[in-house]
mmCIF file of C-alpha atoms in Angstrom:
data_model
loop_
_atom_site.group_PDB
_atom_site.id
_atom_site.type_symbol
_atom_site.label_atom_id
_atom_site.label_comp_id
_atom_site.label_asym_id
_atom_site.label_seq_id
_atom_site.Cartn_x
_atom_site.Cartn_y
_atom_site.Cartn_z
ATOM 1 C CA UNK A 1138 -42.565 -8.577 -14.359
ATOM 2 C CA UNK A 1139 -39.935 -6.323 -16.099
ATOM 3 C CA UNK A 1140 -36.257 -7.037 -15.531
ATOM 4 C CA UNK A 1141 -33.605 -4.248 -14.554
ATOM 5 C CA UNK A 1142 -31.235 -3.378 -17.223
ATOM 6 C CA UNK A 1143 -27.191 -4.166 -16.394
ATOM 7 C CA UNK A 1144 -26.707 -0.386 -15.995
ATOM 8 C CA UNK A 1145 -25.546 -0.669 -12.176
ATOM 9 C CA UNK A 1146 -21.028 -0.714 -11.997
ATOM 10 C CA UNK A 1147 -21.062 -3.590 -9.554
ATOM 11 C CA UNK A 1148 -23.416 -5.635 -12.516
ATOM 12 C CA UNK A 1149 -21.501 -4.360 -15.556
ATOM 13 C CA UNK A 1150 -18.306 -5.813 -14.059
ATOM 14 C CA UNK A 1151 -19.422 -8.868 -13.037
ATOM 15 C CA UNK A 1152 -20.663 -9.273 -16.208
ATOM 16 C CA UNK A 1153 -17.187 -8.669 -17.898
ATOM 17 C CA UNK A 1154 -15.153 -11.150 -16.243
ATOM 18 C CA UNK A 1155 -13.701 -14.102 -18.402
ATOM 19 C CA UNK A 1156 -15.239 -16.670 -15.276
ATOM 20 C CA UNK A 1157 -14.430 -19.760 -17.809
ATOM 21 C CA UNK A 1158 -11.476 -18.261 -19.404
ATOM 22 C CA UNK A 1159 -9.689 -17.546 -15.745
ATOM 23 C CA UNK A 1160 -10.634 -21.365 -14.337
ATOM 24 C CA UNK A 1161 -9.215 -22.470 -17.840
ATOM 25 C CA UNK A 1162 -6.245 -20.826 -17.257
ATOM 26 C CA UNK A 1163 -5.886 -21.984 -13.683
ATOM 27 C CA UNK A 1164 -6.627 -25.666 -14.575
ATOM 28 C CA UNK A 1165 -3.476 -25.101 -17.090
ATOM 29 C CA UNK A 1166 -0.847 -23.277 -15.475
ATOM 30 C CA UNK A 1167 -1.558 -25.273 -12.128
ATOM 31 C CA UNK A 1168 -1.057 -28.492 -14.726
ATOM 32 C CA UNK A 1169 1.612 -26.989 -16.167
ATOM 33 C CA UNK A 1170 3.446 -25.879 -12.943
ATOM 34 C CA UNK A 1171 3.099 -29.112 -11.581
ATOM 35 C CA UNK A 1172 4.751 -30.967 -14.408
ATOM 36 C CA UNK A 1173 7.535 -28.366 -14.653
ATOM 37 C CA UNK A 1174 8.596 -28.885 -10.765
ATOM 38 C CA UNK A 1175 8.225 -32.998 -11.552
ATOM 39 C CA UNK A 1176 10.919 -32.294 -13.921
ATOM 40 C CA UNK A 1177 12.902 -30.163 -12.323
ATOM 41 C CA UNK A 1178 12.811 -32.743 -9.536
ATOM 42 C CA UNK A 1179 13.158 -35.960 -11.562
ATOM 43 C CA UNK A 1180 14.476 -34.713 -15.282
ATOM 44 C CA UNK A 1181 17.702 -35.582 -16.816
ATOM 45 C CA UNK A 1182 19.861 -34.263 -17.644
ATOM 46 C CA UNK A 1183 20.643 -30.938 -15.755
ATOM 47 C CA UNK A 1184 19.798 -28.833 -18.255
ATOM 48 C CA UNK A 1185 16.325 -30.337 -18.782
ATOM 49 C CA UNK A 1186 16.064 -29.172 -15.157
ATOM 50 C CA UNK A 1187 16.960 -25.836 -15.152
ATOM 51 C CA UNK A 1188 14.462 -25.479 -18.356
ATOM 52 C CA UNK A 1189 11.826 -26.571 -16.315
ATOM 53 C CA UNK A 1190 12.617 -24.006 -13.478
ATOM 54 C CA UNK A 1191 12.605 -21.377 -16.065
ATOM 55 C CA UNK A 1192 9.374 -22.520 -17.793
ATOM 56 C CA UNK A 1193 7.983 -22.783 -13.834
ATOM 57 C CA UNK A 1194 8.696 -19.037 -13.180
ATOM 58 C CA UNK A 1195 6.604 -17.395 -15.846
ATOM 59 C CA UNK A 1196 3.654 -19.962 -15.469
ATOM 60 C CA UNK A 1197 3.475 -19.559 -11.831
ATOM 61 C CA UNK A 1198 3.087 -15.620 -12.129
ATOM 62 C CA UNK A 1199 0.046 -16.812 -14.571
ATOM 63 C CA UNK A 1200 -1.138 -18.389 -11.373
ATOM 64 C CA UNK A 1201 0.051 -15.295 -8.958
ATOM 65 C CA UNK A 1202 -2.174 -13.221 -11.359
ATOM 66 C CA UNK A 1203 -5.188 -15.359 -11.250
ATOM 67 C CA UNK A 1204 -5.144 -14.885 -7.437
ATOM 68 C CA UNK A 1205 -4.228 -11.375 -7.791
ATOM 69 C CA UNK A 1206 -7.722 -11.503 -10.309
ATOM 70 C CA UNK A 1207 -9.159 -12.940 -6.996
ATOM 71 C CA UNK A 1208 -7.903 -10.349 -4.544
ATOM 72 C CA UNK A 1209 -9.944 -7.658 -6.133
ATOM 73 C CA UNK A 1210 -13.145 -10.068 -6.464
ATOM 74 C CA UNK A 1211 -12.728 -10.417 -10.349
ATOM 75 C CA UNK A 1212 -11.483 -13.493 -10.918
ATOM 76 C CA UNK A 1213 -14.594 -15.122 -10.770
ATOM 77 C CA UNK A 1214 -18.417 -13.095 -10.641
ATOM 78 C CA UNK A 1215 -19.855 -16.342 -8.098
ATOM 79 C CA UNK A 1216 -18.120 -15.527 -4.633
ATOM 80 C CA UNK A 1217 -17.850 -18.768 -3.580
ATOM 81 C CA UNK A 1218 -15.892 -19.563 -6.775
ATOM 82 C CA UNK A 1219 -13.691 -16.883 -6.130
ATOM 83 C CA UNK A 1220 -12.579 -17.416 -3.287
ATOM 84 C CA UNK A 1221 -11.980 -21.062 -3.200
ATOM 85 C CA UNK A 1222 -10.174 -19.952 -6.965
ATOM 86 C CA UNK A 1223 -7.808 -17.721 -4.744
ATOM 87 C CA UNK A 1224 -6.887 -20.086 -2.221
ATOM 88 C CA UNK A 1225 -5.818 -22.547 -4.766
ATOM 89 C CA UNK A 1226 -3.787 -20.191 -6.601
ATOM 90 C CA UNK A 1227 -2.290 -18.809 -3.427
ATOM 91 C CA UNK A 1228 -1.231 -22.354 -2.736
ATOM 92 C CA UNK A 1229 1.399 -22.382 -5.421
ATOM 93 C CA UNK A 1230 3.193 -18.839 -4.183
ATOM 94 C CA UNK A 1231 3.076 -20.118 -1.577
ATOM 95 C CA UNK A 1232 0.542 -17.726 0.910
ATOM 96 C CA UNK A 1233 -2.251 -17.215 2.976
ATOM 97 C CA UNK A 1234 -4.939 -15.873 0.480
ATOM 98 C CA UNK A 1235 -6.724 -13.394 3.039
ATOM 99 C CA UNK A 1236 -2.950 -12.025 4.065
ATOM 100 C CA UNK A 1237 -2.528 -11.340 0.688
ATOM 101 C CA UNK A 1238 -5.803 -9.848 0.060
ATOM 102 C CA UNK A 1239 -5.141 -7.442 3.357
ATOM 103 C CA UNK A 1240 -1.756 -6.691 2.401
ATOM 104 C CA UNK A 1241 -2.615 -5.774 -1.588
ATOM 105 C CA UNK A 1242 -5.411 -3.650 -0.552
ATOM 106 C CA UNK A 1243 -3.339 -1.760 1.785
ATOM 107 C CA UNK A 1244 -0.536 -1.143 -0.770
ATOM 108 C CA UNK A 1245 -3.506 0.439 -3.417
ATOM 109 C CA UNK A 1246 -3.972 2.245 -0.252
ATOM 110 C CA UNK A 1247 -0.841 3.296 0.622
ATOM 111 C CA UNK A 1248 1.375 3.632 -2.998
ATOM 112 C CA UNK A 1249 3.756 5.898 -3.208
ATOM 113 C CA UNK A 1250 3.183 7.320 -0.227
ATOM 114 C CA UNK A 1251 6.046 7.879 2.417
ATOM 115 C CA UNK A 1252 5.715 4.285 3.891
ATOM 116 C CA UNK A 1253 5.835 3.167 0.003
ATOM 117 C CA UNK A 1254 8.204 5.049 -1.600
ATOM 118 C CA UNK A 1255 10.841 2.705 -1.414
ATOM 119 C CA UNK A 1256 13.003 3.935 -4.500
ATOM 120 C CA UNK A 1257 13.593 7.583 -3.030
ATOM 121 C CA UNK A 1258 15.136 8.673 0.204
ATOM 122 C CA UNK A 1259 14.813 11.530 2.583
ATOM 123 C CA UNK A 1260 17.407 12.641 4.558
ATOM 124 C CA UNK A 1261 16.504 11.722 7.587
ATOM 125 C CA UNK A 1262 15.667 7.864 6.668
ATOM 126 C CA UNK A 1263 18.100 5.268 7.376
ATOM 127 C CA UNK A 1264 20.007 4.253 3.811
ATOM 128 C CA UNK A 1265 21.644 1.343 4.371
ATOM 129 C CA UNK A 1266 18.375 -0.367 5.154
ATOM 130 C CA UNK A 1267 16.930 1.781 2.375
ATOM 131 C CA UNK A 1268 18.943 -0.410 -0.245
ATOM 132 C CA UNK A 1269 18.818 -3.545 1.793
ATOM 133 C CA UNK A 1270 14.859 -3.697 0.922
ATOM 134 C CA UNK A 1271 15.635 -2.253 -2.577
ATOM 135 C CA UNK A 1272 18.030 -5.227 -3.331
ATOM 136 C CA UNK A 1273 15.821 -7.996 -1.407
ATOM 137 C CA UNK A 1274 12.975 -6.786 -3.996
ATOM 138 C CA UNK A 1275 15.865 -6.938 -6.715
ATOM 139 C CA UNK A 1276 17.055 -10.301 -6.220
ATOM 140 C CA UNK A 1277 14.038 -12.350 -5.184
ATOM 141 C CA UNK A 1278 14.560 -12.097 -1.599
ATOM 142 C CA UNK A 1279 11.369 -10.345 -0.907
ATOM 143 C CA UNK A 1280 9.418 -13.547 -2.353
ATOM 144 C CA UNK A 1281 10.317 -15.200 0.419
ATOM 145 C CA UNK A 1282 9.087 -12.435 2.844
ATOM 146 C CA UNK A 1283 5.650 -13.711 2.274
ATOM 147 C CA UNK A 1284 5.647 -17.531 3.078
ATOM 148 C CA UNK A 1285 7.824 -16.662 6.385
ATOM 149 C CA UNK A 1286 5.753 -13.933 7.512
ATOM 150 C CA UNK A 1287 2.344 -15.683 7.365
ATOM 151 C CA UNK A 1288 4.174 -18.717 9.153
ATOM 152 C CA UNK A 1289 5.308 -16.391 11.869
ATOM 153 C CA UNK A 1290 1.836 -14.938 11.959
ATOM 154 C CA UNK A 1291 -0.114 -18.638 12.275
ATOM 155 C CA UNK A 1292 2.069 -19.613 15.300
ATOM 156 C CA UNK A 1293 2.613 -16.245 17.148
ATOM 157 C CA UNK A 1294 -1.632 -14.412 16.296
ATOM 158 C CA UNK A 1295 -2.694 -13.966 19.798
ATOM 159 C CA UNK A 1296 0.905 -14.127 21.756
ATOM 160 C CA UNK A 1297 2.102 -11.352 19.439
ATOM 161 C CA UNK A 1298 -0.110 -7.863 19.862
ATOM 162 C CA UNK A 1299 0.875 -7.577 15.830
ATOM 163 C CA UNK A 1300 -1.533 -4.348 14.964
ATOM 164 C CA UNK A 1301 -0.114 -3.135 18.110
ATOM 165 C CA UNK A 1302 3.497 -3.488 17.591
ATOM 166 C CA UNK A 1303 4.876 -0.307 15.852
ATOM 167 C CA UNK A 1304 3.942 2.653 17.776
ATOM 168 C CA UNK A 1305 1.733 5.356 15.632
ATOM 169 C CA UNK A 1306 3.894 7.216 12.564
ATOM 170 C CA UNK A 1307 7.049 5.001 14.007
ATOM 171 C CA UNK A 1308 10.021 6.081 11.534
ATOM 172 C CA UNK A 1309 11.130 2.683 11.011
ATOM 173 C CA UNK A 1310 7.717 1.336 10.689
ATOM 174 C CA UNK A 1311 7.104 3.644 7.947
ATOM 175 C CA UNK A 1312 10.075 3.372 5.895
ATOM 176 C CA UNK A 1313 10.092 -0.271 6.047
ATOM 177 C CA UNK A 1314 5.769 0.157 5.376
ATOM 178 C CA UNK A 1315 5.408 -2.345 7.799
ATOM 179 C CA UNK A 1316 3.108 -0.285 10.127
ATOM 180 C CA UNK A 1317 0.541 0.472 7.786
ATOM 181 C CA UNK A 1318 0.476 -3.456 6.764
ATOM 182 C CA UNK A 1319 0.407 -4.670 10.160
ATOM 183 C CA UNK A 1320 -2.554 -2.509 10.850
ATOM 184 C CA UNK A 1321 -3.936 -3.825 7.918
ATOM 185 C CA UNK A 1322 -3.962 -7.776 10.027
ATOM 186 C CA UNK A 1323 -7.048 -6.398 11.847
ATOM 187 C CA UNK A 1324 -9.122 -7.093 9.008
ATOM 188 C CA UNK A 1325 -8.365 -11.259 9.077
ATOM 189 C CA UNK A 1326 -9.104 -12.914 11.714
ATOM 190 C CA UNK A 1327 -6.202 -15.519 12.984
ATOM 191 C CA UNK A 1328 -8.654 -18.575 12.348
ATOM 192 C CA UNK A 1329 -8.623 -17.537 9.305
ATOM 193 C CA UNK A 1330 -5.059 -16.802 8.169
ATOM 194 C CA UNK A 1331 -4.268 -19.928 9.820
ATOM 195 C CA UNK A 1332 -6.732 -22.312 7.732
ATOM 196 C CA UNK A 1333 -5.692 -20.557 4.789
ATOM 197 C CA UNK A 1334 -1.834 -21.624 5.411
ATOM 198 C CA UNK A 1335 -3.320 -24.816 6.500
ATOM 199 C CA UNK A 1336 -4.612 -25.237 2.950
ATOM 200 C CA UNK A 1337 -1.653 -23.716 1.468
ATOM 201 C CA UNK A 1338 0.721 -26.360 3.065
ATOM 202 C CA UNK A 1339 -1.778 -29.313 2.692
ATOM 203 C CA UNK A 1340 -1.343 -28.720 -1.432
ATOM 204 C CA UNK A 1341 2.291 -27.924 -1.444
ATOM 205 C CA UNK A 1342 2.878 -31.153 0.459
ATOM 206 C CA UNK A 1343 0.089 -33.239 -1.548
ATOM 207 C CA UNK A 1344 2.800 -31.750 -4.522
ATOM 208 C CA UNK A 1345 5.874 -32.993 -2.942
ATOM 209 C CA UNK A 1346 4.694 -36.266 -1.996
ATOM 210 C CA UNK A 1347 2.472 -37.251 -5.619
ATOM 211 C CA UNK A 1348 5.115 -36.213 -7.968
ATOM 212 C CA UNK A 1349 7.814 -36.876 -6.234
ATOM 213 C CA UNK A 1350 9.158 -33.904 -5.819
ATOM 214 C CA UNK A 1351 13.143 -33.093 -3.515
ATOM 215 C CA UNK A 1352 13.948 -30.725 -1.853
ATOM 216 C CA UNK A 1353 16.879 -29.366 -5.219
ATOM 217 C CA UNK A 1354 14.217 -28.832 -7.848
ATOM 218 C CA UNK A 1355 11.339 -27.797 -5.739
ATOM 219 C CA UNK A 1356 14.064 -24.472 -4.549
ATOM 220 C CA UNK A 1357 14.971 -24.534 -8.275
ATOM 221 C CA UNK A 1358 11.681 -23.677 -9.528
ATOM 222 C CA UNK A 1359 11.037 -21.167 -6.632
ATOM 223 C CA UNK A 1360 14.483 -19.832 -6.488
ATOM 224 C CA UNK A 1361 13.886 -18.697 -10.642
ATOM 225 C CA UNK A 1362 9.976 -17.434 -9.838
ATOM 226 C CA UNK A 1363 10.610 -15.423 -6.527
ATOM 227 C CA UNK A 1364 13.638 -13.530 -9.371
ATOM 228 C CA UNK A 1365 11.024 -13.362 -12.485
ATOM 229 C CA UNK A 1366 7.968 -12.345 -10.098
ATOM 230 C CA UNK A 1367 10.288 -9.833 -7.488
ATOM 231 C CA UNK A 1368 11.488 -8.038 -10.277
ATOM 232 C CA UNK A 1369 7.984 -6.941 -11.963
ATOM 233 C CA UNK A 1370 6.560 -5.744 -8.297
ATOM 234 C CA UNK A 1371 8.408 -2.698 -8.123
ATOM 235 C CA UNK A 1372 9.463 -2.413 -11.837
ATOM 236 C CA UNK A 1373 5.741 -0.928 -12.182
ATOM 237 C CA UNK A 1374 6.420 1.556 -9.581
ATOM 238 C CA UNK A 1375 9.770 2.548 -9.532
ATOM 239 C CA UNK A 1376 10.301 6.005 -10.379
ATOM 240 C CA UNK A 1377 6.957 6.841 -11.237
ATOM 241 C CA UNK A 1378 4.699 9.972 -10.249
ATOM 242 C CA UNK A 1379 4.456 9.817 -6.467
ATOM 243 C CA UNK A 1380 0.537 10.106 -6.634
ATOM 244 C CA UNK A 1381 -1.721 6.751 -5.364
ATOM 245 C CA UNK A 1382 -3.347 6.207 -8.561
ATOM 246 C CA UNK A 1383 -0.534 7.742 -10.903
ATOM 247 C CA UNK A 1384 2.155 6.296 -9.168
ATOM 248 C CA UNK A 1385 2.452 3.195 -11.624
ATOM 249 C CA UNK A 1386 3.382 2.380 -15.149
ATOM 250 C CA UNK A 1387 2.231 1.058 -18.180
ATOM 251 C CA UNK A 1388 5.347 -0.666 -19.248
ATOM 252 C CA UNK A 1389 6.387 -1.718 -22.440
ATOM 253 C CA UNK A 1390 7.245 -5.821 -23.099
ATOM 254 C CA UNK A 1391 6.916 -8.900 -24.948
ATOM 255 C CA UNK A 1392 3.030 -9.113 -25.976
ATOM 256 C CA UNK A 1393 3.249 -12.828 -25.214
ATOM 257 C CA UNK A 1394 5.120 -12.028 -21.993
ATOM 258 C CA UNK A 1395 2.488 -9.819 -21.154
ATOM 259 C CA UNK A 1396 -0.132 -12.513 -21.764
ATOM 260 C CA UNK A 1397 1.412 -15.121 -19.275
ATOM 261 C CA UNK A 1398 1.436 -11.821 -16.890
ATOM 262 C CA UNK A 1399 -2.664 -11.523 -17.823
ATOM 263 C CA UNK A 1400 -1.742 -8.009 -18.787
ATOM 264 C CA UNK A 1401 -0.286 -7.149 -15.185
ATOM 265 C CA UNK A 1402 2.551 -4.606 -16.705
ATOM 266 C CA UNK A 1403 -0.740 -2.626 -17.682
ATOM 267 C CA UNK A 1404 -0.432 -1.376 -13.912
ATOM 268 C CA UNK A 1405 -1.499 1.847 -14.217
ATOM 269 C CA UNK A 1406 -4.800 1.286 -15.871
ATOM 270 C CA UNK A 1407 -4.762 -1.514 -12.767
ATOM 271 C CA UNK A 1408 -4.466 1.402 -10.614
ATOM 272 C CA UNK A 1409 -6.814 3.351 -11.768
ATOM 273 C CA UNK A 1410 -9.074 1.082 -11.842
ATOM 274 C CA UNK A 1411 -8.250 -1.768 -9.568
ATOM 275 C CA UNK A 1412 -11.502 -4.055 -9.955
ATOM 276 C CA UNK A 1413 -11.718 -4.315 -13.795
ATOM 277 C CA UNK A 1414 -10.605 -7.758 -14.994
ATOM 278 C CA UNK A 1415 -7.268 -8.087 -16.543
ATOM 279 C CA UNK A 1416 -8.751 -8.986 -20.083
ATOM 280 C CA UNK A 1417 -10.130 -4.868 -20.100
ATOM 281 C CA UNK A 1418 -7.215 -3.399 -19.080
ATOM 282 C CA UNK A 1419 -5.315 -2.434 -22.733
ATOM 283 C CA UNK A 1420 -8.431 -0.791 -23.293
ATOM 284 C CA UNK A 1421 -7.837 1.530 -20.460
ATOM 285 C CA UNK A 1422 -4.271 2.806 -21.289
ATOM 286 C CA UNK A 1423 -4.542 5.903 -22.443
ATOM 287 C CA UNK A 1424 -2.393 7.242 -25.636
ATOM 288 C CA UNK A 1425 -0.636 10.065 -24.008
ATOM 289 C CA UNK A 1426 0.725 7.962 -20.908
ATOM 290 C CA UNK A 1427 4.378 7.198 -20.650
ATOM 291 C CA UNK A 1428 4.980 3.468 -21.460
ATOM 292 C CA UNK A 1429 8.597 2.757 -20.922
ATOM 293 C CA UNK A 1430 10.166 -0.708 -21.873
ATOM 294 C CA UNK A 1431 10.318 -2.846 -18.874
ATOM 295 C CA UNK A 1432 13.972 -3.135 -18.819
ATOM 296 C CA UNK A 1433 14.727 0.275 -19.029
ATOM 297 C CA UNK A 1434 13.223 1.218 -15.708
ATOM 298 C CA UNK A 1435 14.541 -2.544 -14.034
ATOM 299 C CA UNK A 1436 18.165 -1.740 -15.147
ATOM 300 C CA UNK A 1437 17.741 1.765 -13.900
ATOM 301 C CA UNK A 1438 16.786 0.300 -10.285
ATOM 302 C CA UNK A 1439 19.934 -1.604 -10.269
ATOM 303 C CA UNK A 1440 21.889 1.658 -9.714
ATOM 304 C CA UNK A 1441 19.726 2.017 -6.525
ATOM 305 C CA UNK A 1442 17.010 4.608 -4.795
ATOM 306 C CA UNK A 1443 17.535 8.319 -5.416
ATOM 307 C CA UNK A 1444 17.566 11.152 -3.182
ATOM 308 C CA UNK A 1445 13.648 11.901 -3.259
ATOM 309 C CA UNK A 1446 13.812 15.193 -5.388
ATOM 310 C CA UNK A 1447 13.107 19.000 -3.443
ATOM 311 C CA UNK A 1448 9.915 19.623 -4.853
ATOM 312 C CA UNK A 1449 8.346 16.384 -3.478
ATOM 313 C CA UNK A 1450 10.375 17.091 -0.112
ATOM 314 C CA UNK A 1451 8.553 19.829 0.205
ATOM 315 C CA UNK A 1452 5.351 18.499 -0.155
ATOM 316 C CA UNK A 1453 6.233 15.522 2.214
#
């Protein structure tokens, strides 16, 4: 009996993913988060506590990675493993794995298009809610987008027609992108989204109830992640070619900031290749792409979205 060589994609992947590596990493940063919202919770003095909610908002986008890893099948090659990795990492945004899943797939979908262009305006889009969005992504207000809305979801799926509330190419819908990501809910079933919140708020209260944890350092530590992890998810976009694979950046930044990030400012090789694992992405930026610094394009955001420029108006 001869064996087939690993010459198929779907095999060669598999067989590149860091399976012990990423479950290493989740047992730590899971550790570690926990510890750093005990202290922010039960630490003296003050400034102890404010260290922890710092140290808690880079090693919970470790974790937000891992289940990123999972989203796209790559954080583990056994399934099972996967997704039962995904749900425990979603656990500590906190989310519904499979909303996240929809929803992610649907933005690699939809990037830079019109219903995700949200640093450029047309004339004929409303502005004020234009920079409203801009500045909830800015200061850490659109974090908290994704824990309400998959509460919303779990009590309303099945009173609320939700694929069926934005009427087709809806202008509001599509500036906002929430009619592309609402059609995207068709692909979870509601017994589903609501066992994964289930989950979600069994470990989050298993959290607050072993360690101790109140109500001041448990916002603490999310109040300083939804900032460090809101102001990456556009930072990689903003600005950028408005093409679905181009439309992303290989940003500059800290190599060991980059590490706790599992090499997610490498977003354009992500794009262009969204199921390789995060340890193969440097390999796939290319010298002659742009690679700004990370804070020149965040501070550049700051001032706002643009005008989208004529020669792209044209083409819209």
């Amino acid at each position: 009996m001869t064996t087939t060589p690993l010459d198929s994609r779907s095999d060669v992947l598999r067989a590149a993913i860091p399976a012990r590596l990423n479950l290493a990493l989740l047992t730590g940063a899971v550790t570690v988060a926990a510890a750093c919202l005990y202290v922010a919770s039960n630490g003296e003095p003050w400034t102890l506590r404010i260290a922890a909610a710092i140290a808690f908002s880079f090693v919970n986008n470790t974790i937000f990675s891992l289940m990123h890893e999972a989203v796209h099948g790559v954080l583990h090659p056994s399934a099972t493993i996967n997704e039962v990795a995904g749900r425990i990492s979603a656990a500590f945004f906190p989310t519904a794995f499979s909303l996240q899943r929809t929803f992610h797939l649907a933005h690699h979908r939809n990037n830079r298009s019109d219903c995700e262009r949200f640093d450029y305006y047309r004339p004929q889009e409303n502005r004020l809610l234009k920079r409203a969005q801009w500045y909830c992504i800015l200061t850490g207000l659109y974090w908290a987008a994704s824990p309400v809305f998959c509460v919303i979801y779990v009590l309303t799926a099945g009173l609320v027609p939700w694929t069926r509330l934005l009427a087709p190419d809806n202008r509001l819908g599509r500036q906002t992108s929430a009619e592309p990501f609402l059609e995207s809910l068709r692909s979870v079933t509601p017994m589903t989204a609501r066992l994964d919140v289930a989950l979600s708020a069994a470990i989050q209260a298993a959290m607050i109830y072993l360690l101790d944890l109140n109500l001041a350092g448990w916002a603490l530590c999310y109040a300083c992640f939804a900032v460090n992890w809101s102001s990456l998810q556009y930072t990689d976009h903003a600005f950028s070619s408005l093409d679905r694979q181009e439309g992303a950046w290989n940003l500059k930044v800290n190599p060991i900031v980059r590490l706790i990030f599992l090499n997610y400012h490498h977003h354009l090789a992500h794009h262009r290749e969204p199921g390789i694992p995060w340890t193969e992405l440097p390999r796939l930026v290319r010298p002659e792409d742009p690679r700004p610094t990370f804070w020149s394009v965040y501070l550049k955001m700051w001032k706002g979205p643009r005008p989208l420029p004529e020669k792209d108006a044209e083409q819209a």
